[in-house]
């Protein structure tokens, strides 16, 4: 392939779990992809290492205090270096970029994703928080700009794969599968005592700290429910969750004739990452293959939204709409950060989210500025609640 026929990719959050796996995918398929931009928040050492290995056009380090170290290290290689949150919004506009992979974590993904869509770049979306906070605005802008949003999240990739060739067939419902996380089956009393170390041990996936805690609390599934609503244009009553501890069936679509399509495979994010970057092509690879005999039983059970209140709170936020999912997300980010610092217990995370949802003023049709304000306000309310 010539350089022009390759896809030029910017990876926002290249030093994270999704970012590093995306780089592996891109180097395994080096005749298809060019690494155009890499970014990190504070891990300057890994960013430098990646930049020297993959030779992007530019890098961004979020932490401005680390700018000089990165610039000096990459000077001889002729790689442009920028720093700060605003640089992320500017760098995605670079003409050479075809696709922006949003692999950074949390609310920080919103502005760069909007900037990339404004600039007409297709999005490979891992950063689900962006769609939770501002799904309506983001998907509307993408439609106006003719920009495609390719899901990276494994459940949404599964649904997207099931929908290929079915775009004119209405969806009756979708079913998102959830592993149930490390605390599946535990009672509220048992959850009171769980530790950060236990919460960080996911049975099936190795991921960044924030999403790992979200998976343990089922907030991750809640965020995914809202993400699915916007990605696939669904009503809340069309989205269901089922617990499937083996994480082999990645999600399902049911069409109006009752037929269900599921996408299956081993739990490995490299496949959905590759699919999002290479769509509509399926690229040959050496990823491990699924063997039925290793999984004689695939099991399914109801999600326990009474014990895992975060999932119910997310459904409530989706039903309510407006800025409520934004409030849910901001409160959850504060809650997870406090849990990771061992300042609050596991169950207190849901108390905090619920408190913010009941306290921060509701706005039915928020503009972008109002969502930004709601996010700030929620963080203040949450910090105050934590004392
Ligand atoms: P990680 O914590 O592993 O990585 C996050 C990346 O974003 C790092 O490169 C980090 O830089 C950077 N970053 C963190 N905070 C900021 C900030 N404020 N501004 C700019 N950059 C920042 O996260 P994951 O890779 O696990 O997750 C990334 C996203 O993908 C999340 O939205 C998650 O929900 C989603 N996702 C992840 C999956 C997974 O398997 N990991 C599966 C499905 C979705 P630094 O290293 O310097 O801190
Ligand atoms: Mg997922």
Short mmCIF file of C-alpha atoms and ligand atoms in Angstrom, two decimals:
data_model
loop_
_atom_site.label_atom_id
_atom_site.label_comp_id
_atom_site.label_asym_id
_atom_site.label_seq_id
_atom_site.Cartn_x
_atom_site.Cartn_y
_atom_site.Cartn_z
CA UNK A 1 0.00 0.00 0.00
CA UNK A 2 1.20 3.52 -0.69
CA UNK A 3 1.34 6.02 2.13
CA UNK A 4 -1.78 7.78 0.79
CA UNK A 5 -3.84 4.60 0.79
CA UNK A 6 -2.92 3.89 4.40
CA UNK A 7 -5.08 5.18 7.23
CA UNK A 8 -3.43 7.91 9.26
CA UNK A 9 -4.40 7.56 12.90
CA UNK A 10 -4.17 9.85 15.92
CA UNK A 11 -4.29 7.97 19.23
CA UNK A 12 -5.45 10.12 22.14
CA UNK A 13 -4.30 8.30 25.26
CA UNK A 14 -1.66 6.11 23.60
CA UNK A 15 -0.02 5.19 26.92
CA UNK A 16 -3.15 3.52 28.34
CA UNK A 17 -4.56 0.03 28.04
CA UNK A 18 -6.48 0.69 24.80
CA UNK A 19 -3.74 2.98 23.45
CA UNK A 20 -0.93 0.44 23.84
CA UNK A 21 -3.07 -2.33 22.34
CA UNK A 22 -3.96 -0.06 19.42
CA UNK A 23 -0.26 0.49 18.76
CA UNK A 24 0.26 -3.28 18.74
CA UNK A 25 -2.57 -3.67 16.23
CA UNK A 26 -1.16 -0.91 14.06
CA UNK A 27 2.35 -2.35 14.06
CA UNK A 28 1.03 -5.81 13.21
CA UNK A 29 -0.80 -4.20 10.28
CA UNK A 30 1.92 -1.69 9.41
CA UNK A 31 1.07 -1.78 5.69
CA UNK A 32 -2.40 -0.42 6.54
CA UNK A 33 -1.84 2.24 9.16
CA UNK A 34 0.38 5.23 9.85
CA UNK A 35 0.73 6.58 13.40
CA UNK A 36 0.21 10.31 13.05
CA UNK A 37 -0.24 11.56 16.63
CA UNK A 38 0.31 10.08 20.10
CA UNK A 39 -0.76 11.65 23.39
CA UNK A 40 -0.39 10.98 27.12
CA UNK A 41 -1.50 12.71 30.26
CA UNK A 42 1.59 12.39 32.48
CA UNK A 43 3.46 9.24 31.48
CA UNK A 44 6.17 11.09 29.55
CA UNK A 45 8.60 8.16 29.62
CA UNK A 46 6.30 5.79 27.79
CA UNK A 47 5.19 8.54 25.42
CA UNK A 48 8.82 9.21 24.47
CA UNK A 49 9.49 5.50 24.02
CA UNK A 50 6.41 5.13 21.80
CA UNK A 51 7.28 8.21 19.77
CA UNK A 52 10.81 6.95 19.09
CA UNK A 53 9.45 3.55 18.05
CA UNK A 54 6.49 4.68 15.94
CA UNK A 55 7.74 8.07 14.65
CA UNK A 56 4.50 10.07 14.70
CA UNK A 57 4.27 13.54 13.24
CA UNK A 58 3.42 15.02 16.64
CA UNK A 59 2.86 14.15 20.31
CA UNK A 60 0.99 15.89 23.11
CA UNK A 61 1.82 15.58 26.81
CA UNK A 62 -1.05 16.76 29.00
CA UNK A 63 1.10 17.68 31.97
CA UNK A 64 2.76 20.95 30.96
CA UNK A 65 5.51 20.44 33.53
CA UNK A 66 6.82 17.58 31.40
CA UNK A 67 6.90 19.50 28.12
CA UNK A 68 10.63 20.23 28.11
CA UNK A 69 11.67 16.69 28.90
CA UNK A 70 9.55 15.34 26.03
CA UNK A 71 10.64 18.07 23.61
CA UNK A 72 14.32 17.48 24.34
CA UNK A 73 13.98 13.72 23.96
CA UNK A 74 12.24 13.98 20.59
CA UNK A 75 14.13 16.96 19.17
CA UNK A 76 16.59 14.93 17.07
CA UNK A 77 13.79 12.77 15.69
CA UNK A 78 12.04 15.88 14.35
CA UNK A 79 8.77 15.04 16.13
CA UNK A 80 6.61 18.03 17.06
CA UNK A 81 5.80 18.27 20.77
CA UNK A 82 2.89 20.12 22.35
CA UNK A 83 1.59 20.29 25.92
CA UNK A 84 -1.64 20.96 27.78
CA UNK A 85 -5.31 20.09 27.41
CA UNK A 86 -5.97 22.64 24.68
CA UNK A 87 -3.21 21.22 22.51
CA UNK A 88 -5.28 18.01 22.29
CA UNK A 89 -8.11 19.96 20.68
CA UNK A 90 -5.74 21.53 18.16
CA UNK A 91 -3.68 18.51 17.25
CA UNK A 92 -6.71 16.46 16.12
CA UNK A 93 -7.30 19.03 13.37
CA UNK A 94 -4.04 18.15 11.56
CA UNK A 95 -4.72 17.67 7.90
CA UNK A 96 -2.93 14.32 7.62
CA UNK A 97 -5.22 12.60 10.16
CA UNK A 98 -8.01 10.31 8.87
CA UNK A 99 -9.16 8.70 12.12
CA UNK A 100 -8.92 9.77 15.75
CA UNK A 101 -8.91 6.92 18.26
CA UNK A 102 -10.23 8.37 21.52
CA UNK A 103 -8.52 6.14 24.08
CA UNK A 104 -8.22 8.68 26.87
CA UNK A 105 -10.26 8.21 29.99
CA UNK A 106 -13.18 10.20 31.33
CA UNK A 107 -14.70 13.60 30.68
CA UNK A 108 -11.34 14.81 29.30
CA UNK A 109 -12.31 13.10 26.04
CA UNK A 110 -15.26 15.36 25.30
CA UNK A 111 -13.61 18.50 23.90
CA UNK A 112 -10.96 16.78 21.75
CA UNK A 113 -13.62 14.44 20.32
CA UNK A 114 -15.84 17.40 19.41
CA UNK A 115 -12.83 19.20 17.88
CA UNK A 116 -11.98 16.12 15.80
CA UNK A 117 -15.56 15.82 14.52
CA UNK A 118 -15.60 19.55 13.72
CA UNK A 119 -12.48 18.98 11.65
CA UNK A 120 -14.22 16.14 9.78
CA UNK A 121 -12.14 13.29 11.24
CA UNK A 122 -13.71 9.89 11.68
CA UNK A 123 -13.76 8.68 15.27
CA UNK A 124 -12.82 5.26 16.65
CA UNK A 125 -14.48 5.70 20.01
CA UNK A 126 -13.21 3.98 23.14
CA UNK A 127 -13.90 6.97 25.40
CA UNK A 128 -17.52 6.12 26.24
CA UNK A 129 -17.76 8.98 28.76
CA UNK A 130 -17.96 11.43 25.85
CA UNK A 131 -21.24 9.88 24.65
CA UNK A 132 -22.56 9.63 28.20
CA UNK A 133 -21.96 13.32 28.83
CA UNK A 134 -23.02 14.73 25.47
CA UNK A 135 -24.32 11.91 23.29
CA UNK A 136 -26.99 13.98 21.63
CA UNK A 137 -24.67 16.85 20.66
CA UNK A 138 -21.83 14.57 19.60
CA UNK A 139 -23.93 12.31 17.37
CA UNK A 140 -25.77 15.29 15.86
CA UNK A 141 -22.51 17.02 15.01
CA UNK A 142 -21.12 13.80 13.53
CA UNK A 143 -24.16 13.50 11.26
CA UNK A 144 -23.83 17.12 10.15
CA UNK A 145 -20.14 16.68 9.39
CA UNK A 146 -20.53 13.28 7.70
CA UNK A 147 -18.24 11.75 10.30
CA UNK A 148 -18.51 8.08 11.26
CA UNK A 149 -18.18 6.95 14.87
CA UNK A 150 -16.79 3.42 15.00
CA UNK A 151 -17.27 1.82 18.41
CA UNK A 152 -14.24 0.27 20.11
CA UNK A 153 -16.04 -0.85 23.26
CA UNK A 154 -16.39 -4.62 22.79
CA UNK A 155 -20.17 -4.72 23.35
CA UNK A 156 -20.83 -1.90 20.93
CA UNK A 157 -18.40 -3.32 18.41
CA UNK A 158 -20.38 -6.57 18.66
CA UNK A 159 -23.64 -4.79 17.94
CA UNK A 160 -22.05 -2.79 15.14
CA UNK A 161 -20.75 -6.03 13.59
CA UNK A 162 -24.22 -7.61 13.89
CA UNK A 163 -25.74 -4.63 12.09
CA UNK A 164 -23.53 -4.81 9.01
CA UNK A 165 -25.87 -5.45 6.09
CA UNK A 166 -28.92 -4.77 8.29
CA UNK A 167 -28.97 -0.99 8.30
CA UNK A 168 -32.51 -0.83 6.88
CA UNK A 169 -33.90 -3.41 9.28
CA UNK A 170 -35.28 -1.85 12.44
CA UNK A 171 -33.88 -3.10 15.74
CA UNK A 172 -36.43 -4.47 18.22
CA UNK A 173 -33.93 -4.47 21.07
CA UNK A 174 -30.30 -4.99 21.92
CA UNK A 175 -28.85 -7.00 24.77
CA UNK A 176 -25.55 -5.87 26.25
CA UNK A 177 -23.64 -8.60 28.00
CA UNK A 178 -21.84 -7.91 31.28
CA UNK A 179 -19.27 -10.16 32.92
CA UNK A 180 -20.61 -9.16 36.34
CA UNK A 181 -17.09 -8.25 37.44
CA UNK A 182 -15.17 -9.58 40.45
CA UNK A 183 -18.10 -9.15 42.87
CA UNK A 184 -20.82 -10.96 40.94
CA UNK A 185 -23.19 -12.71 43.34
CA UNK A 186 -22.05 -10.74 46.38
CA UNK A 187 -24.61 -9.27 48.78
CA UNK A 188 -24.74 -5.66 49.94
CA UNK A 189 -23.30 -6.72 53.30
CA UNK A 190 -20.37 -8.42 51.59
CA UNK A 191 -19.80 -5.42 49.32
CA UNK A 192 -19.38 -3.14 52.33
CA UNK A 193 -16.07 -4.79 53.12
CA UNK A 194 -14.51 -5.14 49.64
CA UNK A 195 -11.13 -3.51 49.10
CA UNK A 196 -9.56 -1.51 46.30
CA UNK A 197 -7.18 -4.40 45.54
CA UNK A 198 -10.13 -6.80 45.14
CA UNK A 199 -12.01 -4.33 42.95
CA UNK A 200 -8.98 -3.92 40.69
CA UNK A 201 -8.90 -7.65 39.87
CA UNK A 202 -11.21 -8.15 36.91
CA UNK A 203 -11.86 -11.80 36.04
CA UNK A 204 -11.73 -11.46 32.23
CA UNK A 205 -10.23 -8.15 31.12
CA UNK A 206 -7.08 -6.16 31.88
CA UNK A 207 -7.94 -2.49 31.67
CA UNK A 208 -7.13 0.93 33.11
CA UNK A 209 -7.96 1.54 36.78
CA UNK A 210 -11.06 3.70 36.24
CA UNK A 211 -12.91 1.29 33.96
CA UNK A 212 -11.88 -1.65 36.14
CA UNK A 213 -13.59 -0.06 39.15
CA UNK A 214 -16.56 0.84 36.95
CA UNK A 215 -16.76 -2.82 35.90
CA UNK A 216 -16.75 -3.99 39.52
CA UNK A 217 -19.56 -1.56 40.42
CA UNK A 218 -21.50 -2.19 37.17
CA UNK A 219 -21.30 1.54 36.42
CA UNK A 220 -19.35 0.53 33.32
CA UNK A 221 -22.41 -1.33 32.05
CA UNK A 222 -24.56 1.65 32.94
CA UNK A 223 -22.31 3.97 30.94
CA UNK A 224 -22.42 1.46 28.08
CA UNK A 225 -26.22 1.43 28.10
CA UNK A 226 -26.20 5.21 27.55
CA UNK A 227 -23.39 4.90 24.99
CA UNK A 228 -25.50 2.35 23.07
CA UNK A 229 -28.54 4.60 23.09
CA UNK A 230 -26.64 7.28 21.19
CA UNK A 231 -24.54 5.06 18.95
CA UNK A 232 -27.51 3.08 17.66
CA UNK A 233 -30.31 5.64 18.04
CA UNK A 234 -32.37 3.54 20.48
CA UNK A 235 -35.10 4.24 23.01
CA UNK A 236 -34.29 3.32 26.64
CA UNK A 237 -36.81 0.46 26.58
CA UNK A 238 -34.91 -1.16 23.71
CA UNK A 239 -31.75 -1.72 25.76
CA UNK A 240 -31.28 -4.68 28.08
CA UNK A 241 -28.38 -6.02 30.09
CA UNK A 242 -27.67 -9.67 30.80
CA UNK A 243 -24.84 -11.02 32.92
CA UNK A 244 -22.64 -13.49 31.04
CA UNK A 245 -19.62 -14.33 33.21
CA UNK A 246 -17.50 -15.93 30.46
CA UNK A 247 -17.43 -12.76 28.28
CA UNK A 248 -17.57 -14.78 25.05
CA UNK A 249 -20.86 -13.49 23.64
CA UNK A 250 -19.99 -9.82 23.35
CA UNK A 251 -23.58 -8.58 22.82
CA UNK A 252 -26.70 -9.24 20.74
CA UNK A 253 -29.22 -7.56 18.48
CA UNK A 254 -32.81 -8.70 18.12
CA UNK A 255 -34.58 -7.66 14.93
CA UNK A 256 -38.29 -7.16 14.33
CA UNK A 257 -38.76 -10.75 13.14
CA UNK A 258 -37.43 -11.99 16.50
CA UNK A 259 -34.14 -13.18 15.03
CA UNK A 260 -31.14 -12.54 17.25
CA UNK A 261 -27.60 -12.01 16.06
CA UNK A 262 -24.66 -12.17 18.44
CA UNK A 263 -20.96 -11.61 17.98
CA UNK A 264 -18.61 -13.96 19.80
CA UNK A 265 -14.93 -14.38 20.47
CA UNK A 266 -12.34 -14.50 23.20
CA UNK A 267 -12.23 -11.43 25.43
CA UNK A 268 -9.46 -9.46 23.70
CA UNK A 269 -9.77 -5.75 22.93
CA UNK A 270 -7.39 -5.99 19.99
CA UNK A 271 -10.17 -7.37 17.79
CA UNK A 272 -12.66 -4.52 18.33
CA UNK A 273 -9.80 -2.01 18.05
CA UNK A 274 -8.69 -3.51 14.74
CA UNK A 275 -12.27 -3.68 13.45
CA UNK A 276 -12.90 -0.02 14.30
CA UNK A 277 -9.70 1.06 12.57
CA UNK A 278 -10.03 -1.16 9.50
CA UNK A 279 -13.83 -1.06 8.98
CA UNK A 280 -15.30 -2.37 6.74
CA UNK A 281 -12.39 -4.72 6.12
CA UNK A 282 -11.65 -7.73 8.32
CA UNK A 283 -7.89 -8.07 8.46
CA UNK A 284 -6.15 -11.42 8.85
CA UNK A 285 -4.34 -11.67 12.18
CA UNK A 286 -2.80 -14.10 14.65
CA UNK A 287 -5.02 -13.35 17.65
CA UNK A 288 -5.87 -16.51 19.67
CA UNK A 289 -8.97 -18.29 18.37
CA UNK A 290 -11.98 -19.41 20.41
CA UNK A 291 -12.43 -23.12 21.06
CA UNK A 292 -15.88 -24.31 22.16
CA UNK A 293 -14.38 -27.19 24.11
CA UNK A 294 -12.55 -24.75 26.39
CA UNK A 295 -15.97 -23.28 27.25
CA UNK A 296 -18.40 -26.17 27.60
CA UNK A 297 -20.86 -23.81 29.28
CA UNK A 298 -21.83 -20.30 28.36
CA UNK A 299 -24.14 -19.04 31.08
CA UNK A 300 -26.49 -16.09 31.49
CA UNK A 301 -28.14 -14.53 34.54
CA UNK A 302 -30.09 -11.45 35.47
CA UNK A 303 -28.18 -8.34 36.48
CA UNK A 304 -28.67 -7.49 40.17
CA UNK A 305 -29.54 -3.79 40.02
CA UNK A 306 -30.64 -3.73 43.68
CA UNK A 307 -27.21 -4.65 44.96
CA UNK A 308 -25.30 -2.95 42.16
CA UNK A 309 -27.19 0.32 42.33
CA UNK A 310 -24.97 2.11 39.82
CA UNK A 311 -26.54 0.19 36.96
CA UNK A 312 -30.02 1.28 38.05
CA UNK A 313 -28.84 4.87 38.52
CA UNK A 314 -27.49 4.88 34.97
CA UNK A 315 -30.79 3.55 33.60
CA UNK A 316 -32.57 6.28 35.59
CA UNK A 317 -30.22 8.94 34.20
CA UNK A 318 -30.83 7.71 30.65
CA UNK A 319 -34.63 7.79 31.16
CA UNK A 320 -34.45 11.30 32.57
CA UNK A 321 -32.16 12.51 29.79
CA UNK A 322 -30.95 16.11 29.55
CA UNK A 323 -27.90 16.77 31.72
CA UNK A 324 -28.62 13.82 34.05
CA UNK A 325 -26.14 11.41 32.41
CA UNK A 326 -23.54 14.20 32.55
CA UNK A 327 -24.20 14.55 36.30
CA UNK A 328 -24.01 10.78 36.74
CA UNK A 329 -20.70 10.67 34.92
CA UNK A 330 -19.04 13.53 36.80
CA UNK A 331 -20.21 12.20 40.17
CA UNK A 332 -18.92 8.77 39.26
CA UNK A 333 -15.51 10.13 38.24
CA UNK A 334 -15.16 11.82 41.64
CA UNK A 335 -16.44 8.67 43.39
CA UNK A 336 -14.00 6.35 41.60
CA UNK A 337 -11.05 8.68 42.25
CA UNK A 338 -11.98 8.79 45.96
CA UNK A 339 -12.37 5.00 46.09
CA UNK A 340 -8.97 4.55 44.42
CA UNK A 341 -7.45 6.84 47.07
CA UNK A 342 -9.21 4.68 49.67
CA UNK A 343 -11.12 7.70 50.99
CA UNK A 344 -14.54 6.07 50.56
CA UNK A 345 -15.87 2.55 50.55
CA UNK A 346 -17.26 0.61 47.58
CA UNK A 347 -20.93 1.24 48.35
CA UNK A 348 -20.39 4.93 49.09
CA UNK A 349 -19.73 5.42 45.37
CA UNK A 350 -23.43 4.86 44.58
CA UNK A 351 -24.50 7.08 47.50
CA UNK A 352 -22.41 9.89 46.08
CA UNK A 353 -23.75 9.48 42.54
CA UNK A 354 -27.32 9.41 43.80
CA UNK A 355 -26.76 12.49 45.96
CA UNK A 356 -25.43 14.47 42.97
CA UNK A 357 -28.29 13.33 40.73
CA UNK A 358 -30.73 14.62 43.37
CA UNK A 359 -28.87 17.87 44.03
CA UNK A 360 -27.44 19.34 40.83
CA UNK A 361 -30.10 21.33 38.90
CA UNK A 362 -31.70 19.39 36.05
CA UNK A 363 -31.64 20.86 32.53
CA UNK A 364 -33.87 19.15 29.99
CA UNK A 365 -32.20 20.41 26.80
CA UNK A 366 -28.65 21.42 27.72
CA UNK A 367 -26.32 23.22 25.35
CA UNK A 368 -22.64 22.33 25.38
CA UNK A 369 -21.79 25.19 27.76
CA UNK A 370 -24.48 23.99 30.15
CA UNK A 371 -23.08 20.48 30.12
CA UNK A 372 -19.62 21.86 30.87
CA UNK A 373 -21.17 23.80 33.76
CA UNK A 374 -23.11 20.78 35.01
CA UNK A 375 -19.89 18.77 35.03
CA UNK A 376 -18.11 21.46 37.09
CA UNK A 377 -21.06 21.91 39.43
CA UNK A 378 -21.38 18.18 40.03
CA UNK A 379 -17.70 17.90 40.93
CA UNK A 380 -18.14 20.72 43.47
CA UNK A 381 -21.27 19.14 44.96
CA UNK A 382 -19.49 15.78 45.11
CA UNK A 383 -16.37 17.18 46.79
CA UNK A 384 -18.54 19.00 49.31
CA UNK A 385 -20.47 15.80 50.06
CA UNK A 386 -17.21 13.96 50.65
CA UNK A 387 -16.13 16.74 53.01
P1 LIG B 1 -6.08 3.94 30.88
O1 LIG B 1 -6.21 4.56 32.21
O2 LIG B 1 -5.30 2.67 30.75
O3 LIG B 1 -5.42 4.99 29.86
C1 LIG B 1 -5.90 6.28 29.75
C2 LIG B 1 -5.09 7.07 28.75
O4 LIG B 1 -5.56 8.42 28.72
C3 LIG B 1 -3.61 7.18 29.10
O5 LIG B 1 -2.87 7.36 27.92
C4 LIG B 1 -3.56 8.46 29.95
O6 LIG B 1 -2.27 9.06 29.98
C5 LIG B 1 -4.56 9.32 29.21
N1 LIG B 1 -5.24 10.29 30.09
C6 LIG B 1 -5.69 10.07 31.34
N2 LIG B 1 -6.28 11.18 31.83
C7 LIG B 1 -6.19 12.13 30.88
C8 LIG B 1 -6.56 13.49 30.80
N3 LIG B 1 -7.17 14.12 31.81
N4 LIG B 1 -6.29 14.14 29.67
C9 LIG B 1 -5.68 13.56 28.64
N5 LIG B 1 -5.29 12.26 28.65
C10 LIG B 1 -5.54 11.56 29.76
O7 LIG B 1 -7.54 3.76 30.31
P2 LIG B 1 -8.11 2.62 29.33
O8 LIG B 1 -7.23 2.47 28.15
O9 LIG B 1 -8.48 1.44 30.11
O10 LIG B 1 -9.49 3.30 28.87
C11 LIG B 1 -9.55 4.38 27.95
C12 LIG B 1 -10.98 4.59 27.53
O11 LIG B 1 -11.43 3.45 26.82
C13 LIG B 1 -11.96 4.77 28.71
O12 LIG B 1 -12.94 5.68 28.36
C14 LIG B 1 -12.55 3.39 28.88
O13 LIG B 1 -13.85 3.43 29.42
C15 LIG B 1 -12.58 2.90 27.44
N6 LIG B 1 -12.55 1.45 27.29
C16 LIG B 1 -11.49 0.74 27.76
C17 LIG B 1 -11.43 -0.64 27.65
C18 LIG B 1 -10.23 -1.42 28.08
O14 LIG B 1 -10.16 -2.62 27.84
N7 LIG B 1 -9.24 -0.81 28.71
C19 LIG B 1 -12.56 -1.38 27.06
C20 LIG B 1 -13.62 -0.53 26.57
C21 LIG B 1 -13.60 0.82 26.70
P3 LIG B 1 -1.19 8.64 31.12
O15 LIG B 1 -0.78 7.24 30.80
O16 LIG B 1 -0.08 9.62 30.93
O17 LIG B 1 -1.89 8.77 32.43
MG1 LIG B 2 -17.26 -2.72 27.28
#
